[in-house]
Coordinates of C-alpha atoms in Angstrom, one line a residue:
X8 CA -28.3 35.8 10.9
X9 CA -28.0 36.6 14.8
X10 CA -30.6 33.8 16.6
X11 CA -29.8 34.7 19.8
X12 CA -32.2 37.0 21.0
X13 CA -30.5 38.9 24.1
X14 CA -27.1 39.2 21.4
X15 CA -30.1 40.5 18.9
X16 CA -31.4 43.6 21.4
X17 CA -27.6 44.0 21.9
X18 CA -26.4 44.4 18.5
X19 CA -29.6 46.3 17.3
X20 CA -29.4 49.1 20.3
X21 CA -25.3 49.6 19.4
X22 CA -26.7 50.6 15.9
X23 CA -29.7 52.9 17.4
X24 CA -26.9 54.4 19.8
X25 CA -25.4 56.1 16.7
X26 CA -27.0 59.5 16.0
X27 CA -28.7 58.8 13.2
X28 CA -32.0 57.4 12.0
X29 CA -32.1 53.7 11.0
X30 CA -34.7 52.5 8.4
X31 CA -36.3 49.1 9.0
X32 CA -35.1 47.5 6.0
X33 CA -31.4 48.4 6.9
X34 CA -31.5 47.5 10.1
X35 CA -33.3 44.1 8.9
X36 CA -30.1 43.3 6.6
X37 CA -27.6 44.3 9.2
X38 CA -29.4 41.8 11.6
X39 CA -30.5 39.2 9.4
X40 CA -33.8 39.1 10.3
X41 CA -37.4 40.4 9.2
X42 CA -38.7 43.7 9.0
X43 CA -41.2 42.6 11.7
X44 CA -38.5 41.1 13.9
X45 CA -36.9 44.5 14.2
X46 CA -40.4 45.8 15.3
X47 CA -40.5 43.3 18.1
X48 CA -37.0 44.3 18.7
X49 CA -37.9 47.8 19.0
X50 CA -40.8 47.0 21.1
X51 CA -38.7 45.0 23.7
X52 CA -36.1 48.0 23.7
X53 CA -38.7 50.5 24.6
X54 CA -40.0 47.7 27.4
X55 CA -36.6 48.4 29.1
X56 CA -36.7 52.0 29.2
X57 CA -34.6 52.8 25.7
X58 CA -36.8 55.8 23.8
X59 CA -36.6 54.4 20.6
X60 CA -39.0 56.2 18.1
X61 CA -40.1 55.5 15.2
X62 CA -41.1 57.5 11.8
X63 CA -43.8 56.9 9.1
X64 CA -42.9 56.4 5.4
X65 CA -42.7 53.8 3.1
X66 CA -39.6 52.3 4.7
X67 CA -39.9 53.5 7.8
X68 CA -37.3 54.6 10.7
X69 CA -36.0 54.2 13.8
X70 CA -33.7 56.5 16.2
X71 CA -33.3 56.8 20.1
X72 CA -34.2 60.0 21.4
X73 CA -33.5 61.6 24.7
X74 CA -36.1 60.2 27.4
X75 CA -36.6 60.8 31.2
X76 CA -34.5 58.3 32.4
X77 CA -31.2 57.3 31.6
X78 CA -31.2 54.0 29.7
X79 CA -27.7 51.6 29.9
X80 CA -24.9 52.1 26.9
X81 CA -23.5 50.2 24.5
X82 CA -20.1 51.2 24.3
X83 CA -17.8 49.5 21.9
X84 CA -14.1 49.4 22.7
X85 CA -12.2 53.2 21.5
X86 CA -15.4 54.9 23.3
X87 CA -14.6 52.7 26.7
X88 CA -11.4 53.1 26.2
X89 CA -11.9 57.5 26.0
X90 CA -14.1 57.5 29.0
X91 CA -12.3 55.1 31.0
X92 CA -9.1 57.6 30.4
X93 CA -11.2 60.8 31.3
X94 CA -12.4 59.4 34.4
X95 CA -8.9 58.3 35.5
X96 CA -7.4 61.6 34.8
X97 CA -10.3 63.6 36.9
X98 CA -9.8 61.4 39.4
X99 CA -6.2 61.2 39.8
X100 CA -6.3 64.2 40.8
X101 CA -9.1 66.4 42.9
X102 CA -9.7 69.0 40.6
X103 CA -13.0 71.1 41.1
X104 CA -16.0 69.6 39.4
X105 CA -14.8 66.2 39.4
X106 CA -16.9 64.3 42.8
X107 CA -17.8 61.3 43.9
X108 CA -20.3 60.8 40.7
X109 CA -17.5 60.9 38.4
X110 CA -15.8 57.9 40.7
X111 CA -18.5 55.6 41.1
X112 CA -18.9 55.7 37.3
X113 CA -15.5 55.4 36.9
X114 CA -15.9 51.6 39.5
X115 CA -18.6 51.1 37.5
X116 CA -16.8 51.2 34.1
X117 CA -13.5 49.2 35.0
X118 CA -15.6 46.5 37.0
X119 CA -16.6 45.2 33.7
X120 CA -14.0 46.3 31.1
X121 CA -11.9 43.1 29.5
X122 CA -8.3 43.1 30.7
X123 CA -7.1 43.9 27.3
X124 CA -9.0 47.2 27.3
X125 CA -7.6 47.9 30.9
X126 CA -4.2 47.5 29.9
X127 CA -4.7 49.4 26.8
X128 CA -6.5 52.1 29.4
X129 CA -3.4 52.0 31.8
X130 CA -0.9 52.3 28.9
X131 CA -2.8 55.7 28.1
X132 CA -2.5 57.0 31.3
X133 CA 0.9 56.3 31.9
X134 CA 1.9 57.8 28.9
X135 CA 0.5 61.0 29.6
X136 CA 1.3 63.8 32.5
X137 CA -1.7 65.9 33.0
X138 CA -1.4 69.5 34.1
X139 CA -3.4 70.3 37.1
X140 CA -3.7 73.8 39.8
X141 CA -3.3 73.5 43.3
X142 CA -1.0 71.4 45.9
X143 CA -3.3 68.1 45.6
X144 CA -1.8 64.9 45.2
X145 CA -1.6 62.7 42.9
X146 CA -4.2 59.7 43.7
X147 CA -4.1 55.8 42.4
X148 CA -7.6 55.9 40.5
X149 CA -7.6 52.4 41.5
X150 CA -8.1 53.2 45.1
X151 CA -10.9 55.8 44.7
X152 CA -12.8 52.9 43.0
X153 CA -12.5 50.4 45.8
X154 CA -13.7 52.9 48.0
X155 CA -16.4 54.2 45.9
X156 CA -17.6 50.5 45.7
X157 CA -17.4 50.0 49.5
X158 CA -19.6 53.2 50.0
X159 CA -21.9 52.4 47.3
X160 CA -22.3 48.5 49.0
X161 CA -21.8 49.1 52.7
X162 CA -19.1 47.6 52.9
X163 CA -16.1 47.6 55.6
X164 CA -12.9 48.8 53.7
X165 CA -9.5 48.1 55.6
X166 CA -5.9 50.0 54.8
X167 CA -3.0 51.1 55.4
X168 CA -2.8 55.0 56.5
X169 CA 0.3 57.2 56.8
X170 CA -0.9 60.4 59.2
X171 CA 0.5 63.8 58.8
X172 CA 3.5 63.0 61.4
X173 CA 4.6 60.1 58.8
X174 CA 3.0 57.6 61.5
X175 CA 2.0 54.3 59.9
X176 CA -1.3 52.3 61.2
X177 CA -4.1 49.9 60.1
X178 CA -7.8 50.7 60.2
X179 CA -10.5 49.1 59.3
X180 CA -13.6 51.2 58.7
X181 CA -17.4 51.5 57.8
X182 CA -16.7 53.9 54.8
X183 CA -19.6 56.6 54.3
X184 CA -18.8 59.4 51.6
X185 CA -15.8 60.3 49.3
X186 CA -15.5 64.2 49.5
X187 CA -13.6 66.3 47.2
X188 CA -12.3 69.5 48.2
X189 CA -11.2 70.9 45.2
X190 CA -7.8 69.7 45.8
X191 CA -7.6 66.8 47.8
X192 CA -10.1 63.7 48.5
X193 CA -11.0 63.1 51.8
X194 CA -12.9 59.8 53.1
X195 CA -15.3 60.3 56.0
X196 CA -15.7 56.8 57.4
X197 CA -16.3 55.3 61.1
X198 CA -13.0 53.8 62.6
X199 CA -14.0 50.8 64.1
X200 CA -11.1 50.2 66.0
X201 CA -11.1 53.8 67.2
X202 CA -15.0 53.6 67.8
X203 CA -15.7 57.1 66.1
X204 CA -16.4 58.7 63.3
X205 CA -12.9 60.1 60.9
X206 CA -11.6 61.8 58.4
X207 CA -8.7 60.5 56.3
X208 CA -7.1 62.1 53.2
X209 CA -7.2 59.6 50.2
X210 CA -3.8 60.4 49.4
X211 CA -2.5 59.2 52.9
X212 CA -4.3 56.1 52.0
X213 CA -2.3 52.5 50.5
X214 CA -3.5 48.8 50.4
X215 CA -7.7 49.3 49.9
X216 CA -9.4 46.5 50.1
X217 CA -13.0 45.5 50.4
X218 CA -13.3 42.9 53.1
X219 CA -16.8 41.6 51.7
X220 CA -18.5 42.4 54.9
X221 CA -21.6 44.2 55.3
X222 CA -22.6 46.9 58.0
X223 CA -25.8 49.3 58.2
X224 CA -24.9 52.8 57.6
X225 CA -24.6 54.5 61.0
X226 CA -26.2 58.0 61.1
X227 CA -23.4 60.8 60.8
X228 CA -23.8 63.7 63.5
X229 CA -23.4 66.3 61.2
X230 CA -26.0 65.1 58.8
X231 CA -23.7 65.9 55.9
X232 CA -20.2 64.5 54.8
X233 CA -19.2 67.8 53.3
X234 CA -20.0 69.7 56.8
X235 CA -18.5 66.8 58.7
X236 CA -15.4 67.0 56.9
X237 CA -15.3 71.0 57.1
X238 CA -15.4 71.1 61.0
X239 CA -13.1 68.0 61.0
X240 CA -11.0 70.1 59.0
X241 CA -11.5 73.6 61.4
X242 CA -11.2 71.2 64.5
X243 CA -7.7 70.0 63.8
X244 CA -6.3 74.1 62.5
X245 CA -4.2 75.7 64.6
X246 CA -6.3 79.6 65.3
X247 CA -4.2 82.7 66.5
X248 CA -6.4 85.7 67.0
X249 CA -5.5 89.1 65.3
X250 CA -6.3 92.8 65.3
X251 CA -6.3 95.3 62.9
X252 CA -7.4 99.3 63.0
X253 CA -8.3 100.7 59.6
X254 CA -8.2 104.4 58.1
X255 CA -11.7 103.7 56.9
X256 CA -15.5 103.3 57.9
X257 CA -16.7 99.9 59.1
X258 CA -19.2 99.7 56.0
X259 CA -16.3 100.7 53.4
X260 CA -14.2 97.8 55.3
X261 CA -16.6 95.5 55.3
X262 CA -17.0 95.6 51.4
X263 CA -13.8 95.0 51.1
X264 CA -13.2 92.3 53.2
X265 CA -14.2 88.8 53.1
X266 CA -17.0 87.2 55.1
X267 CA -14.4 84.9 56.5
X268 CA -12.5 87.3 57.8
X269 CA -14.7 89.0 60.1
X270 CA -16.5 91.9 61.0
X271 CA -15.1 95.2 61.3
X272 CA -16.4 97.6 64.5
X273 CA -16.9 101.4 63.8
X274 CA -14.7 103.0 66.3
X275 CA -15.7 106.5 64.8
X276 CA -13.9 109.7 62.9
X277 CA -13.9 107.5 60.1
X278 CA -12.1 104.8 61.1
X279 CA -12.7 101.0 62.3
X280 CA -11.0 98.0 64.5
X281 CA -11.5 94.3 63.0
X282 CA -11.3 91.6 65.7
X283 CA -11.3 87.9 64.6
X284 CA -9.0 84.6 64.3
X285 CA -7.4 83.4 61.4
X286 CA -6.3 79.7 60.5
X287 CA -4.4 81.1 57.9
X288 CA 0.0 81.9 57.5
X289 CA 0.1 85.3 58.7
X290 CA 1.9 85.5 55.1
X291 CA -1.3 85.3 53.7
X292 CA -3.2 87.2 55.9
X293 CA -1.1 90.2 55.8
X294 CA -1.7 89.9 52.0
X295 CA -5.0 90.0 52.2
X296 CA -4.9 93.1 54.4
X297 CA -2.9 94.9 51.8
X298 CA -5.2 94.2 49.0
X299 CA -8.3 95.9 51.0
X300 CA -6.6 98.9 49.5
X301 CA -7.1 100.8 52.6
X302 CA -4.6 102.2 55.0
X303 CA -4.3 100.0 58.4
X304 CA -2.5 99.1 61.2
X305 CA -1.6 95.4 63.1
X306 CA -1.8 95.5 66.9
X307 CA -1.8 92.0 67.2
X308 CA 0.1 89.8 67.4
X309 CA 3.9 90.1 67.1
X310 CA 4.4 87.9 64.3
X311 CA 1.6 89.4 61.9
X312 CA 3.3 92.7 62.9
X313 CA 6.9 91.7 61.6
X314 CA 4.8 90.3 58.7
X315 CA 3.5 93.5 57.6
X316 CA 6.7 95.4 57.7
X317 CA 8.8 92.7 56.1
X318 CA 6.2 92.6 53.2
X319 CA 6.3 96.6 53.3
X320 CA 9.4 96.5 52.4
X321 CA 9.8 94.4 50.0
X322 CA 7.3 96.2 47.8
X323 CA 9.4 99.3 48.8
X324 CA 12.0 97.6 47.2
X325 CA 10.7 96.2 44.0
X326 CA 9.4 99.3 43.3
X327 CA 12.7 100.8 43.4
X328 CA 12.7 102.5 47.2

């Protein structure tokens, strides 16, 4: 018979966590208590937010039901084990769909897990190589987690950060979102030593740690991490402006090329001159030229001409020219 109330609730809301409806009398032998001590039971579980409900008959049930708010989980060890594994393996590496919620639930979940379920969820993941898209890189779930926590406390979070030159520093920062891009994480934090506002990519970063100290958020200029990191991101790309005349009208260009591209102008008799700047290798822009499917020609600059005609012919080529 479990006295201990609290272990009582505890033990009685892993049972109602299984989808299936409980009668009293079942629940009352798996306890080891009354029929009406599993009412008060019930009752206090529905005090703290768990939709428990409860049928007529003879006997009588109990299940929990889907409510407004989410109630905490009882997990018992496999099922922390499978979600602690998931989490690691969406956050290892930035894969679309996986953001910051998945990472705070992810601190959450391993601040509280017994070591011998951590080892047994590291021992998983080690074993395993997970196949992902894209040129991210790999991440230490571990360090998204100590800078989830830090964002989620307001707390100052120092490093260790290798920049893109291979130039090793220190910083020491008030940490304000985690940003995924789809293929890398990005931190956008306020350097203190640097007295403004940053960008760092998580896979740059080494050594988190959570100093313990508290700051008040500052306000970020933007408004937005995502739109912060996205002008960061334009700021720092190295722009060459191009022009291209195409065999076509300006409206059948435009429905053909992307937004980002730019805007084609009608020059008349048909045809049109597009006039923008491009962050992008001229290898992939020329690409993206070709695949309008309509005929054009570079005038600037030199290299996206060269480009064009090197790409030219090679089709030639594999098409047996």
């Amino acid at each position: 018979m479990t006295t201990d109330t609290p272990a009582r609730l505890l033990q009685l809301l892993s049972l109602l966590q299984t989808p299936r409806e409980w009668p009293g009398g079942e629940l009352a032998d798996r306890l080891g208590v009354s029929r009406r001590t599993v009412r008060r039971d019930v009752d206090r579980l529905r005090e703290l937010g768990y939709p428990v409900q409860a049928s007529k008959g003879s006997d009588g049930g109990y299940r929990l039901v889907a409510g407004k708010a989410m109630p905490p989980l009882v997990l018992d060890d496999e099922e922390a084990v499978a979600i602690a594994v998931g989490l690691r393996a969406g956050a290892g590496h930035a894969v679309e769909g996986v953001d910051e919620a998945s990472v705070r639930a992810l601190a959450k979940l391993e601040q509280v897990l017994p070591s011998r379920l951590r080892h047994r969820v590291s021992t998983l993941q080690a074993a395993t190589t997970p196949l992902t898209s894209g040129d991210g890189a790999s991440i230490a779930p571990e360090t998204l987690t100590v800078m989830a926590s830090t964002v989620a406390g307001h707390e100052r979070l120092r490093f260790a950060y290798r920049a893109k030159d291979g130039t090793e520093s220190r910083r020491v920062t008030e940490p304000y979102r985690l940003v995924s891009t789809g293929r890398r994480w990005y931190l956008v934090a306020y350097d203190l030593d640097r007295d403004d506002w940053r960008t760092f990519r998580v896979d740059r970063v080494s050594e988190p740690f959570a100093t313990g100290a508290r700051f008040a958020p500052r306000e970020l200029p933007t408004g937005s991490a995502a739109e912060y990191l996205r002008q960061s991101m334009y700021r720092r790309q190295e722009t060459y402006e191009f022009a291209v005349t195409f065999a076509a009208s300006a409206e059948v260009v435009a429905a053909r090329v992307p937004g980002w591209v730019g805007t084609p102008e009608p020059l008349g008799e048909g045809r049109c001159r597009l006039r923008a700047e491009s962050g992008d290798a001229v290898e992939w822009l020329a690409i993206r030229l070709a695949m309008t499917g309509v005929e054009f020609t570079v005038e600037s600059p030199g290299e996206l001409v060269e480009c064009v005609r090197g790409l030219g012919e090679r089709l030639v080529r594999a098409a047996g020219g």
